């Protein structure tokens, strides 16, 4: 065995790489076939397969340990086969996310989805738990390779997603699992293991082939499915990346006519367009520019055109340029210098190549400068000042109104973001933010509250003088001026609204009688709320409002979270009476996921205890099971609390959510793996207790220091090149993650010495805690911010240290 | 003799209608559905600026056999007050919403109505019970063809179904007293506004297929000026406390 030890470790690393890759890939695949928020729920609960593996192995461990070689190899092989098979089966289920609140059968389908997807995770986790339990003298090393493999898996899958389509990446998962199976057979040097490996080759290859020849079965209620039912409409190109699957759709017979919020007084329709769908929804368009000067007149008849009517602008910055509608709007007004920022390189590439001619070479015009960057990062790093900063309407209407973005972090609409925008305005420049109208009002009012606070914190005494809010029936536009609005500007606002049938909801000096004229609401909610928000009782108003309107911050970046628990009974009582859309689904789905995870975890933790007989505990020391539970649950929660919080915090440094997630996740897991390797030395020296105290003390010091650092990020650091910032992030993560990799293997080795039969149970507890942690971290951050999540994690680590040692002497 | 013969014919006709009604196992379910809508709508009606729904609209809901407009597998649920899938990624709206939207159109028997998005034809059938002429356009060809056949079979002869793009309305038959658009797009098509008569009304549900967030009522006054009313089809006030 000894000479093949490293092959065994390699097999474990490869398995963990595939399992973590599969987890990330599932998120992609579900975002395509269903919706992002259900993807989150399904995958979180499927990961309970890790907890279940602990329970299964604890219950059957006597028999399992005897046949380790066969079972370990089989578990890896079955992971690969079931990873593909489960997803293909799951996408055949008639689950309809939109019917969950109407149809009692839908939760049943949902449950079946979790159970099917838990199978591959159960196999992967069982293989690792078996190895930990079988080689209890090498726990730290096995865990190290598990973590390092997972860390590489995160990076590897992101690279693969840039290169291959999602189903091809699914096939890659099968390939990695097959390689891990063969490596296991070689390492274990057992005829039985070889038999299993050879038997699995054919089904594994068959599944890989099937994955390569399968297509995503997208929900018939997604925007793309609906569009493709229109005669003559087809997908003409696809581009895949970890940011999303772009599908470019053309229609020969029924052209796209995307003009959100177009005035009812508009006479002209948009020119022909091509649709770009991201993950089967969130449609944006590229509009044909055939050189006709008035073809884009329709863009002057939407609420976001307002700033162009106030005065002549020179420099305009567009954040979230997408297919170029806002850029065209600026060009229609002959702005000499337009800077456009777009996050997704593939959209920009489309505009510069395949659709360059169609779009009139929009992104290659001399007056347009395009940057592929994250918007907040771009403006933070920029030293430029603008006459107008336009934050485009980036998200889709449907998902936004259903409250599906509640759990999405957005650093574009935070208080700090607004202050940054204001600093980059020329004197008398405008910040313009457009949003979908939601009734009763939510987004628009939260924007207004954010703008008011940002102005106040920037030293403005009378924010009311610097704000204008207008609305159509579908969109609203908020203007924040770097200076007070003049009477001629206010006249221009009034004229713009009157011409196009929009309503003013606020301008300096506005009277109640001027509100609610063209798009009438039962009450002039927007105007009334604006008055309250600008008045002395704004705090009271926000307390009394039935949705959460308090500004989001960088520490609590949940702009789209509006839900208040106090209104839940009222909304539920209105279920059949049109009350359903008032439910902010995203948040409630998360709460429901947490409750299900807690219930399942309780079962998975308690059940094995019934099978563990106390007499199996070896003398002379006895293990306190309550301590084992507290210790492993606490560190399971704490590890992901810190990892998730730092992914968010690093977004402020690295800006790009993808780079941040990839760097932090890979960095954390690999360095935690190295920490685990290091902990083997402490185990060998018998220094387990000191090791735990040292690790927890270090984690506390580093975590809390970093929190302070993120509060005062130095500007000089922010403007460094991305590669250097990524390196800096990794250097920051290294010591913290190394320390975080130690408590788990130290305590597991301790169990190995005193109560080996509890190893799989502890592994299961840790698995359950990790699932709960991921869900809970977001919910806690929504309410208390990420700083609170980190502080809680430190307390949990301290609790774990206090419950150590797990064994007490019987003497 | 002739009179006797005619009376007999009439009797047979009446009794066969009665038998047909008896054979309709959904009559009670339909009555219950309408009763439920009437209860639910009491409070909402005030939200919509009216005391109660037009009795003719409720009569239409009592008459139209909703189970004929849903796929066989959903027939059992046809009279539940909920939207139902009808295939092709489309739905038949919640009866409560159908009642409110139809009521908002303020229809008179002599009106000409345009519907964009026929679906299975249920809304068109309700309209056909209330007005002289209904024109409906469906872009998904199989749905439109099926709806056309279904409406014909159920003797809704005052409905014309066309398969095509609803964006440009139905110019030859315009102007219309009322227009109903069954799903909101990114904007209200300018041609539809042009095809609305002065004094006419247009209703557009806004939201997803299974959840209507708001109802948009577009009104064109006698001078041709257009305004909208955005109505929450639910009794809900966003503020608590003293505000």
PDB file of C-alpha atoms in Angstrom, chain A residues 236-495:
ATOM      1  CA  UNK A 236     -28.462  31.305 -34.233  1.00  0.00           C
ATOM      2  CA  UNK A 237     -25.480  31.197 -31.888  1.00  0.00           C
ATOM      3  CA  UNK A 238     -24.512  30.206 -28.368  1.00  0.00           C
ATOM      4  CA  UNK A 239     -21.694  31.381 -26.143  1.00  0.00           C
ATOM      5  CA  UNK A 240     -21.039  29.794 -22.783  1.00  0.00           C
ATOM      6  CA  UNK A 241     -19.066  31.101 -19.851  1.00  0.00           C
ATOM      7  CA  UNK A 242     -19.307  30.873 -16.076  1.00  0.00           C
ATOM      8  CA  UNK A 243     -21.210  34.178 -16.275  1.00  0.00           C
ATOM      9  CA  UNK A 244     -24.019  32.526 -18.175  1.00  0.00           C
ATOM     10  CA  UNK A 245     -25.100  30.800 -21.354  1.00  0.00           C
ATOM     11  CA  UNK A 246     -25.729  33.423 -24.008  1.00  0.00           C
ATOM     12  CA  UNK A 247     -28.145  32.452 -26.741  1.00  0.00           C
ATOM     13  CA  UNK A 248     -28.537  34.757 -29.687  1.00  0.00           C
ATOM     14  CA  UNK A 249     -31.981  34.561 -31.185  1.00  0.00           C
ATOM     15  CA  UNK A 250     -33.159  35.905 -34.513  1.00  0.00           C
ATOM     16  CA  UNK A 251     -36.668  35.975 -35.895  1.00  0.00           C
ATOM     17  CA  UNK A 252     -37.320  36.193 -39.610  1.00  0.00           C
ATOM     18  CA  UNK A 253     -41.063  36.751 -39.365  1.00  0.00           C
ATOM     19  CA  UNK A 254     -41.765  38.446 -36.059  1.00  0.00           C
ATOM     20  CA  UNK A 255     -39.031  40.886 -35.164  1.00  0.00           C
ATOM     21  CA  UNK A 256     -38.049  41.599 -31.567  1.00  0.00           C
ATOM     22  CA  UNK A 257     -39.341  44.964 -30.395  1.00  0.00           C
ATOM     23  CA  UNK A 258     -37.767  45.483 -27.033  1.00  0.00           C
ATOM     24  CA  UNK A 259     -38.349  48.994 -25.699  1.00  0.00           C
ATOM     25  CA  UNK A 260     -39.018  48.781 -21.970  1.00  0.00           C
ATOM     26  CA  UNK A 261     -41.078  51.656 -20.656  1.00  0.00           C
ATOM     27  CA  UNK A 262     -41.807  53.192 -24.055  1.00  0.00           C
ATOM     28  CA  UNK A 263     -44.189  56.128 -23.745  1.00  0.00           C
ATOM     29  CA  UNK A 264     -47.799  55.501 -24.654  1.00  0.00           C
ATOM     30  CA  UNK A 265     -47.499  58.561 -26.832  1.00  0.00           C
ATOM     31  CA  UNK A 266     -44.729  57.001 -28.919  1.00  0.00           C
ATOM     32  CA  UNK A 267     -45.646  56.675 -32.559  1.00  0.00           C
ATOM     33  CA  UNK A 268     -42.644  54.706 -33.763  1.00  0.00           C
ATOM     34  CA  UNK A 269     -41.632  51.170 -32.962  1.00  0.00           C
ATOM     35  CA  UNK A 270     -37.989  50.089 -32.552  1.00  0.00           C
ATOM     36  CA  UNK A 271     -35.991  48.995 -35.625  1.00  0.00           C
ATOM     37  CA  UNK A 272     -35.362  45.223 -36.089  1.00  0.00           C
ATOM     38  CA  UNK A 273     -33.541  43.625 -33.181  1.00  0.00           C
ATOM     39  CA  UNK A 274     -31.696  40.454 -32.263  1.00  0.00           C
ATOM     40  CA  UNK A 275     -32.392  38.952 -28.842  1.00  0.00           C
ATOM     41  CA  UNK A 276     -29.642  37.921 -26.434  1.00  0.00           C
ATOM     42  CA  UNK A 277     -30.864  35.575 -23.720  1.00  0.00           C
ATOM     43  CA  UNK A 278     -28.763  34.805 -20.682  1.00  0.00           C
ATOM     44  CA  UNK A 279     -29.515  31.378 -19.221  1.00  0.00           C
ATOM     45  CA  UNK A 280     -32.780  31.220 -21.141  1.00  0.00           C
ATOM     46  CA  UNK A 281     -34.058  34.524 -19.791  1.00  0.00           C
ATOM     47  CA  UNK A 282     -33.017  38.075 -18.924  1.00  0.00           C
ATOM     48  CA  UNK A 283     -33.379  39.188 -22.542  1.00  0.00           C
ATOM     49  CA  UNK A 284     -31.454  42.119 -23.901  1.00  0.00           C
ATOM     50  CA  UNK A 285     -31.232  43.143 -27.541  1.00  0.00           C
ATOM     51  CA  UNK A 286     -28.915  44.388 -30.221  1.00  0.00           C
ATOM     52  CA  UNK A 287     -30.747  46.873 -32.406  1.00  0.00           C
ATOM     53  CA  UNK A 288     -30.051  47.311 -36.093  1.00  0.00           C
ATOM     54  CA  UNK A 289     -28.491  50.578 -37.068  1.00  0.00           C
ATOM     55  CA  UNK A 290     -28.940  51.107 -40.778  1.00  0.00           C
ATOM     56  CA  UNK A 291     -27.796  54.700 -40.582  1.00  0.00           C
ATOM     57  CA  UNK A 292     -31.265  56.254 -40.396  1.00  0.00           C
ATOM     58  CA  UNK A 293     -30.949  59.199 -38.044  1.00  0.00           C
ATOM     59  CA  UNK A 294     -34.448  58.903 -36.567  1.00  0.00           C
ATOM     60  CA  UNK A 295     -34.496  55.115 -36.172  1.00  0.00           C
ATOM     61  CA  UNK A 296     -33.525  55.496 -32.546  1.00  0.00           C
ATOM     62  CA  UNK A 297     -36.076  58.198 -31.766  1.00  0.00           C
ATOM     63  CA  UNK A 298     -37.936  55.644 -29.633  1.00  0.00           C
ATOM     64  CA  UNK A 299     -35.019  55.700 -27.180  1.00  0.00           C
ATOM     65  CA  UNK A 300     -35.859  59.330 -26.557  1.00  0.00           C
ATOM     66  CA  UNK A 301     -39.346  58.334 -25.487  1.00  0.00           C
ATOM     67  CA  UNK A 302     -38.464  56.342 -22.391  1.00  0.00           C
ATOM     68  CA  UNK A 303     -37.946  57.646 -18.857  1.00  0.00           C
ATOM     69  CA  UNK A 304     -34.149  57.230 -18.951  1.00  0.00           C
ATOM     70  CA  UNK A 305     -33.923  59.879 -21.713  1.00  0.00           C
ATOM     71  CA  UNK A 306     -34.738  62.610 -19.179  1.00  0.00           C
ATOM     72  CA  UNK A 307     -31.173  63.851 -18.395  1.00  0.00           C
ATOM     73  CA  UNK A 308     -30.529  64.532 -22.085  1.00  0.00           C
ATOM     74  CA  UNK A 309     -33.384  67.028 -22.038  1.00  0.00           C
ATOM     75  CA  UNK A 310     -32.031  69.104 -19.162  1.00  0.00           C
ATOM     76  CA  UNK A 311     -28.884  70.498 -20.743  1.00  0.00           C
ATOM     77  CA  UNK A 312     -26.201  69.704 -23.305  1.00  0.00           C
ATOM     78  CA  UNK A 313     -23.962  66.931 -21.976  1.00  0.00           C
ATOM     79  CA  UNK A 314     -20.385  66.198 -23.013  1.00  0.00           C
ATOM     80  CA  UNK A 315     -19.173  63.110 -21.191  1.00  0.00           C
ATOM     81  CA  UNK A 316     -21.475  60.216 -20.440  1.00  0.00           C
ATOM     82  CA  UNK A 317     -20.661  56.989 -18.609  1.00  0.00           C
ATOM     83  CA  UNK A 318     -22.976  54.010 -19.121  1.00  0.00           C
ATOM     84  CA  UNK A 319     -22.733  51.234 -16.560  1.00  0.00           C
ATOM     85  CA  UNK A 320     -24.114  47.935 -17.859  1.00  0.00           C
ATOM     86  CA  UNK A 321     -24.011  48.685 -21.579  1.00  0.00           C
ATOM     87  CA  UNK A 322     -25.112  45.193 -22.760  1.00  0.00           C
ATOM     88  CA  UNK A 323     -26.325  45.244 -26.357  1.00  0.00           C
ATOM     89  CA  UNK A 324     -25.923  49.011 -26.547  1.00  0.00           C
ATOM     90  CA  UNK A 325     -29.408  50.550 -26.139  1.00  0.00           C
ATOM     91  CA  UNK A 326     -28.182  53.186 -23.683  1.00  0.00           C
ATOM     92  CA  UNK A 327     -25.176  53.887 -25.886  1.00  0.00           C
ATOM     93  CA  UNK A 328     -27.490  54.421 -28.850  1.00  0.00           C
ATOM     94  CA  UNK A 329     -29.609  56.712 -26.700  1.00  0.00           C
ATOM     95  CA  UNK A 330     -26.542  58.823 -25.904  1.00  0.00           C
ATOM     96  CA  UNK A 331     -25.488  58.863 -29.571  1.00  0.00           C
ATOM     97  CA  UNK A 332     -28.997  59.922 -30.560  1.00  0.00           C
ATOM     98  CA  UNK A 333     -28.320  63.008 -28.434  1.00  0.00           C
ATOM     99  CA  UNK A 334     -24.911  63.465 -30.101  1.00  0.00           C
ATOM    100  CA  UNK A 335     -22.847  63.100 -26.957  1.00  0.00           C
ATOM    101  CA  UNK A 336     -19.203  63.570 -28.003  1.00  0.00           C
ATOM    102  CA  UNK A 337     -17.655  61.236 -25.422  1.00  0.00           C
ATOM    103  CA  UNK A 338     -19.425  58.039 -24.411  1.00  0.00           C
ATOM    104  CA  UNK A 339     -17.803  55.523 -22.082  1.00  0.00           C
ATOM    105  CA  UNK A 340     -19.582  52.174 -21.906  1.00  0.00           C
ATOM    106  CA  UNK A 341     -18.850  49.490 -19.314  1.00  0.00           C
ATOM    107  CA  UNK A 342     -20.018  45.896 -19.712  1.00  0.00           C
ATOM    108  CA  UNK A 343     -19.207  42.940 -17.468  1.00  0.00           C
ATOM    109  CA  UNK A 344     -19.630  40.123 -19.970  1.00  0.00           C
ATOM    110  CA  UNK A 345     -16.796  39.973 -22.545  1.00  0.00           C
ATOM    111  CA  UNK A 346     -18.824  37.712 -24.813  1.00  0.00           C
ATOM    112  CA  UNK A 347     -21.522  40.350 -25.342  1.00  0.00           C
ATOM    113  CA  UNK A 348     -18.897  42.931 -26.259  1.00  0.00           C
ATOM    114  CA  UNK A 349     -17.238  40.424 -28.554  1.00  0.00           C
ATOM    115  CA  UNK A 350     -20.566  39.794 -30.312  1.00  0.00           C
ATOM    116  CA  UNK A 351     -21.018  43.522 -30.793  1.00  0.00           C
ATOM    117  CA  UNK A 352     -17.553  43.835 -32.262  1.00  0.00           C
ATOM    118  CA  UNK A 353     -17.637  40.792 -34.538  1.00  0.00           C
ATOM    119  CA  UNK A 354     -20.777  38.879 -35.551  1.00  0.00           C
ATOM    120  CA  UNK A 355     -23.126  41.829 -35.011  1.00  0.00           C
ATOM    121  CA  UNK A 356     -20.702  44.661 -35.737  1.00  0.00           C
ATOM    122  CA  UNK A 357     -22.324  45.492 -39.055  1.00  0.00           C
ATOM    123  CA  UNK A 358     -25.869  44.885 -37.779  1.00  0.00           C
ATOM    124  CA  UNK A 359     -25.300  47.307 -34.896  1.00  0.00           C
ATOM    125  CA  UNK A 360     -23.693  49.893 -37.180  1.00  0.00           C
ATOM    126  CA  UNK A 361     -20.257  49.174 -35.609  1.00  0.00           C
ATOM    127  CA  UNK A 362     -21.611  50.770 -32.449  1.00  0.00           C
ATOM    128  CA  UNK A 363     -18.832  49.557 -30.163  1.00  0.00           C
ATOM    129  CA  UNK A 364     -16.175  50.612 -32.675  1.00  0.00           C
ATOM    130  CA  UNK A 365     -17.309  54.203 -33.129  1.00  0.00           C
ATOM    131  CA  UNK A 366     -14.774  56.910 -32.335  1.00  0.00           C
ATOM    132  CA  UNK A 367     -17.129  58.553 -29.847  1.00  0.00           C
ATOM    133  CA  UNK A 368     -17.679  55.293 -27.937  1.00  0.00           C
ATOM    134  CA  UNK A 369     -15.098  53.796 -25.600  1.00  0.00           C
ATOM    135  CA  UNK A 370     -15.984  50.306 -24.370  1.00  0.00           C
ATOM    136  CA  UNK A 371     -14.531  48.688 -21.258  1.00  0.00           C
ATOM    137  CA  UNK A 372     -15.076  45.066 -20.270  1.00  0.00           C
ATOM    138  CA  UNK A 373     -15.157  45.445 -16.525  1.00  0.00           C
ATOM    139  CA  UNK A 374     -17.357  45.200 -13.497  1.00  0.00           C
ATOM    140  CA  UNK A 375     -19.185  48.532 -13.250  1.00  0.00           C
ATOM    141  CA  UNK A 376     -18.505  49.351  -9.627  1.00  0.00           C
ATOM    142  CA  UNK A 377     -14.858  48.406 -10.025  1.00  0.00           C
ATOM    143  CA  UNK A 378     -14.522  50.577 -13.104  1.00  0.00           C
ATOM    144  CA  UNK A 379     -15.860  53.680 -11.440  1.00  0.00           C
ATOM    145  CA  UNK A 380     -13.915  53.088  -8.243  1.00  0.00           C
ATOM    146  CA  UNK A 381     -10.654  52.827 -10.173  1.00  0.00           C
ATOM    147  CA  UNK A 382     -11.442  55.702 -12.520  1.00  0.00           C
ATOM    148  CA  UNK A 383     -10.183  59.228 -11.995  1.00  0.00           C
ATOM    149  CA  UNK A 384     -12.538  60.651 -14.661  1.00  0.00           C
ATOM    150  CA  UNK A 385     -15.523  62.898 -14.022  1.00  0.00           C
ATOM    151  CA  UNK A 386     -18.719  62.757 -16.053  1.00  0.00           C
ATOM    152  CA  UNK A 387     -21.699  64.963 -16.902  1.00  0.00           C
ATOM    153  CA  UNK A 388     -23.915  61.922 -16.671  1.00  0.00           C
ATOM    154  CA  UNK A 389     -23.486  58.503 -15.109  1.00  0.00           C
ATOM    155  CA  UNK A 390     -26.251  56.241 -16.343  1.00  0.00           C
ATOM    156  CA  UNK A 391     -26.929  52.996 -14.445  1.00  0.00           C
ATOM    157  CA  UNK A 392     -28.782  50.899 -17.011  1.00  0.00           C
ATOM    158  CA  UNK A 393     -31.785  48.703 -16.355  1.00  0.00           C
ATOM    159  CA  UNK A 394     -29.930  45.416 -16.319  1.00  0.00           C
ATOM    160  CA  UNK A 395     -32.151  42.785 -14.755  1.00  0.00           C
ATOM    161  CA  UNK A 396     -35.262  41.280 -16.305  1.00  0.00           C
ATOM    162  CA  UNK A 397     -38.693  42.538 -15.369  1.00  0.00           C
ATOM    163  CA  UNK A 398     -40.255  39.190 -14.455  1.00  0.00           C
ATOM    164  CA  UNK A 399     -37.558  38.030 -12.065  1.00  0.00           C
ATOM    165  CA  UNK A 400     -37.314  41.454 -10.522  1.00  0.00           C
ATOM    166  CA  UNK A 401     -41.015  41.788  -9.822  1.00  0.00           C
ATOM    167  CA  UNK A 402     -41.285  38.298  -8.368  1.00  0.00           C
ATOM    168  CA  UNK A 403     -38.578  39.152  -5.859  1.00  0.00           C
ATOM    169  CA  UNK A 404     -36.254  36.483  -7.189  1.00  0.00           C
ATOM    170  CA  UNK A 405     -33.154  38.621  -6.800  1.00  0.00           C
ATOM    171  CA  UNK A 406     -33.646  38.951  -3.027  1.00  0.00           C
ATOM    172  CA  UNK A 407     -30.568  36.850  -2.324  1.00  0.00           C
ATOM    173  CA  UNK A 408     -28.370  38.317  -5.042  1.00  0.00           C
ATOM    174  CA  UNK A 409     -25.672  40.609  -3.785  1.00  0.00           C
ATOM    175  CA  UNK A 410     -25.473  43.802  -5.794  1.00  0.00           C
ATOM    176  CA  UNK A 411     -22.730  46.337  -5.231  1.00  0.00           C
ATOM    177  CA  UNK A 412     -24.190  48.715  -7.822  1.00  0.00           C
ATOM    178  CA  UNK A 413     -26.988  50.062  -5.646  1.00  0.00           C
ATOM    179  CA  UNK A 414     -25.333  50.280  -2.227  1.00  0.00           C
ATOM    180  CA  UNK A 415     -24.904  53.453  -0.234  1.00  0.00           C
ATOM    181  CA  UNK A 416     -21.150  53.374  -0.782  1.00  0.00           C
ATOM    182  CA  UNK A 417     -21.676  52.881  -4.537  1.00  0.00           C
ATOM    183  CA  UNK A 418     -23.877  55.980  -4.698  1.00  0.00           C
ATOM    184  CA  UNK A 419     -21.279  58.034  -2.864  1.00  0.00           C
ATOM    185  CA  UNK A 420     -18.643  56.814  -5.321  1.00  0.00           C
ATOM    186  CA  UNK A 421     -20.842  57.776  -8.289  1.00  0.00           C
ATOM    187  CA  UNK A 422     -21.412  61.231  -6.805  1.00  0.00           C
ATOM    188  CA  UNK A 423     -17.666  61.747  -6.452  1.00  0.00           C
ATOM    189  CA  UNK A 424     -17.251  61.072 -10.173  1.00  0.00           C
ATOM    190  CA  UNK A 425     -19.794  63.645 -11.334  1.00  0.00           C
ATOM    191  CA  UNK A 426     -18.744  66.959 -12.798  1.00  0.00           C
ATOM    192  CA  UNK A 427     -20.211  69.881 -10.920  1.00  0.00           C
ATOM    193  CA  UNK A 428     -23.862  70.024 -12.062  1.00  0.00           C
ATOM    194  CA  UNK A 429     -23.525  66.471 -13.444  1.00  0.00           C
ATOM    195  CA  UNK A 430     -26.279  63.856 -13.048  1.00  0.00           C
ATOM    196  CA  UNK A 431     -26.452  60.309 -11.793  1.00  0.00           C
ATOM    197  CA  UNK A 432     -29.391  58.576 -13.475  1.00  0.00           C
ATOM    198  CA  UNK A 433     -30.749  55.251 -12.239  1.00  0.00           C
ATOM    199  CA  UNK A 434     -33.713  53.577 -13.912  1.00  0.00           C
ATOM    200  CA  UNK A 435     -35.705  50.711 -12.424  1.00  0.00           C
ATOM    201  CA  UNK A 436     -38.779  48.662 -13.224  1.00  0.00           C
ATOM    202  CA  UNK A 437     -41.926  49.891 -11.520  1.00  0.00           C
ATOM    203  CA  UNK A 438     -43.075  47.472  -8.886  1.00  0.00           C
ATOM    204  CA  UNK A 439     -46.416  47.884  -7.143  1.00  0.00           C
ATOM    205  CA  UNK A 440     -46.705  48.678  -4.285  1.00  0.00           C
ATOM    206  CA  UNK A 441     -43.493  50.661  -4.869  1.00  0.00           C
ATOM    207  CA  UNK A 442     -40.252  49.089  -3.661  1.00  0.00           C
ATOM    208  CA  UNK A 443     -37.059  49.439  -5.761  1.00  0.00           C
ATOM    209  CA  UNK A 444     -37.675  53.015  -6.743  1.00  0.00           C
ATOM    210  CA  UNK A 445     -38.235  54.105  -3.157  1.00  0.00           C
ATOM    211  CA  UNK A 446     -35.208  52.216  -1.875  1.00  0.00           C
ATOM    212  CA  UNK A 447     -33.134  54.000  -4.547  1.00  0.00           C
ATOM    213  CA  UNK A 448     -34.535  57.316  -3.361  1.00  0.00           C
ATOM    214  CA  UNK A 449     -33.736  56.469   0.282  1.00  0.00           C
ATOM    215  CA  UNK A 450     -30.211  55.460  -0.757  1.00  0.00           C
ATOM    216  CA  UNK A 451     -29.719  58.667  -2.741  1.00  0.00           C
ATOM    217  CA  UNK A 452     -30.921  60.824   0.162  1.00  0.00           C
ATOM    218  CA  UNK A 453     -28.566  59.164   2.618  1.00  0.00           C
ATOM    219  CA  UNK A 454     -25.642  59.245   0.167  1.00  0.00           C
ATOM    220  CA  UNK A 455     -26.184  62.976  -0.380  1.00  0.00           C
ATOM    221  CA  UNK A 456     -26.426  63.626   3.350  1.00  0.00           C
ATOM    222  CA  UNK A 457     -23.259  61.650   4.044  1.00  0.00           C
ATOM    223  CA  UNK A 458     -21.532  63.571   1.259  1.00  0.00           C
ATOM    224  CA  UNK A 459     -22.265  66.781   3.146  1.00  0.00           C
ATOM    225  CA  UNK A 460     -25.350  67.970   1.239  1.00  0.00           C
ATOM    226  CA  UNK A 461     -27.686  69.904   3.516  1.00  0.00           C
ATOM    227  CA  UNK A 462     -30.840  69.826   1.373  1.00  0.00           C
ATOM    228  CA  UNK A 463     -30.996  66.577  -0.642  1.00  0.00           C
ATOM    229  CA  UNK A 464     -34.522  67.479  -1.792  1.00  0.00           C
ATOM    230  CA  UNK A 465     -33.031  70.203  -4.017  1.00  0.00           C
ATOM    231  CA  UNK A 466     -30.834  67.689  -5.852  1.00  0.00           C
ATOM    232  CA  UNK A 467     -33.335  64.972  -6.668  1.00  0.00           C
ATOM    233  CA  UNK A 468     -35.827  64.370  -9.466  1.00  0.00           C
ATOM    234  CA  UNK A 469     -37.940  61.234  -9.793  1.00  0.00           C
ATOM    235  CA  UNK A 470     -40.193  60.467 -12.745  1.00  0.00           C
ATOM    236  CA  UNK A 471     -42.153  57.375 -13.716  1.00  0.00           C
ATOM    237  CA  UNK A 472     -44.075  55.816 -16.567  1.00  0.00           C
ATOM    238  CA  UNK A 473     -46.327  52.814 -16.103  1.00  0.00           C
ATOM    239  CA  UNK A 474     -43.384  50.452 -16.382  1.00  0.00           C
ATOM    240  CA  UNK A 475     -40.145  52.199 -15.466  1.00  0.00           C
ATOM    241  CA  UNK A 476     -38.942  54.956 -13.193  1.00  0.00           C
ATOM    242  CA  UNK A 477     -35.853  57.157 -13.464  1.00  0.00           C
ATOM    243  CA  UNK A 478     -34.206  58.822 -10.509  1.00  0.00           C
ATOM    244  CA  UNK A 479     -31.854  61.734 -11.161  1.00  0.00           C
ATOM    245  CA  UNK A 480     -29.381  62.886  -8.546  1.00  0.00           C
ATOM    246  CA  UNK A 481     -27.624  66.094  -9.425  1.00  0.00           C
ATOM    247  CA  UNK A 482     -24.271  67.278  -8.171  1.00  0.00           C
ATOM    248  CA  UNK A 483     -25.806  70.619  -7.230  1.00  0.00           C
ATOM    249  CA  UNK A 484     -29.330  72.018  -6.880  1.00  0.00           C
ATOM    250  CA  UNK A 485     -31.741  71.710  -9.816  1.00  0.00           C
ATOM    251  CA  UNK A 486     -32.389  75.086 -11.420  1.00  0.00           C
ATOM    252  CA  UNK A 487     -35.818  76.365 -12.363  1.00  0.00           C
ATOM    253  CA  UNK A 488     -35.071  75.921 -16.073  1.00  0.00           C
ATOM    254  CA  UNK A 489     -34.148  72.279 -15.444  1.00  0.00           C
ATOM    255  CA  UNK A 490     -37.393  71.786 -13.515  1.00  0.00           C
ATOM    256  CA  UNK A 491     -39.338  73.318 -16.391  1.00  0.00           C
ATOM    257  CA  UNK A 492     -37.593  70.875 -18.723  1.00  0.00           C
ATOM    258  CA  UNK A 493     -38.570  67.949 -16.456  1.00  0.00           C
ATOM    259  CA  UNK A 494     -42.203  69.087 -16.533  1.00  0.00           C
ATOM    260  CA  UNK A 495     -42.182  69.511 -20.289  1.00  0.00           C
TER     261      UNK A 495
END
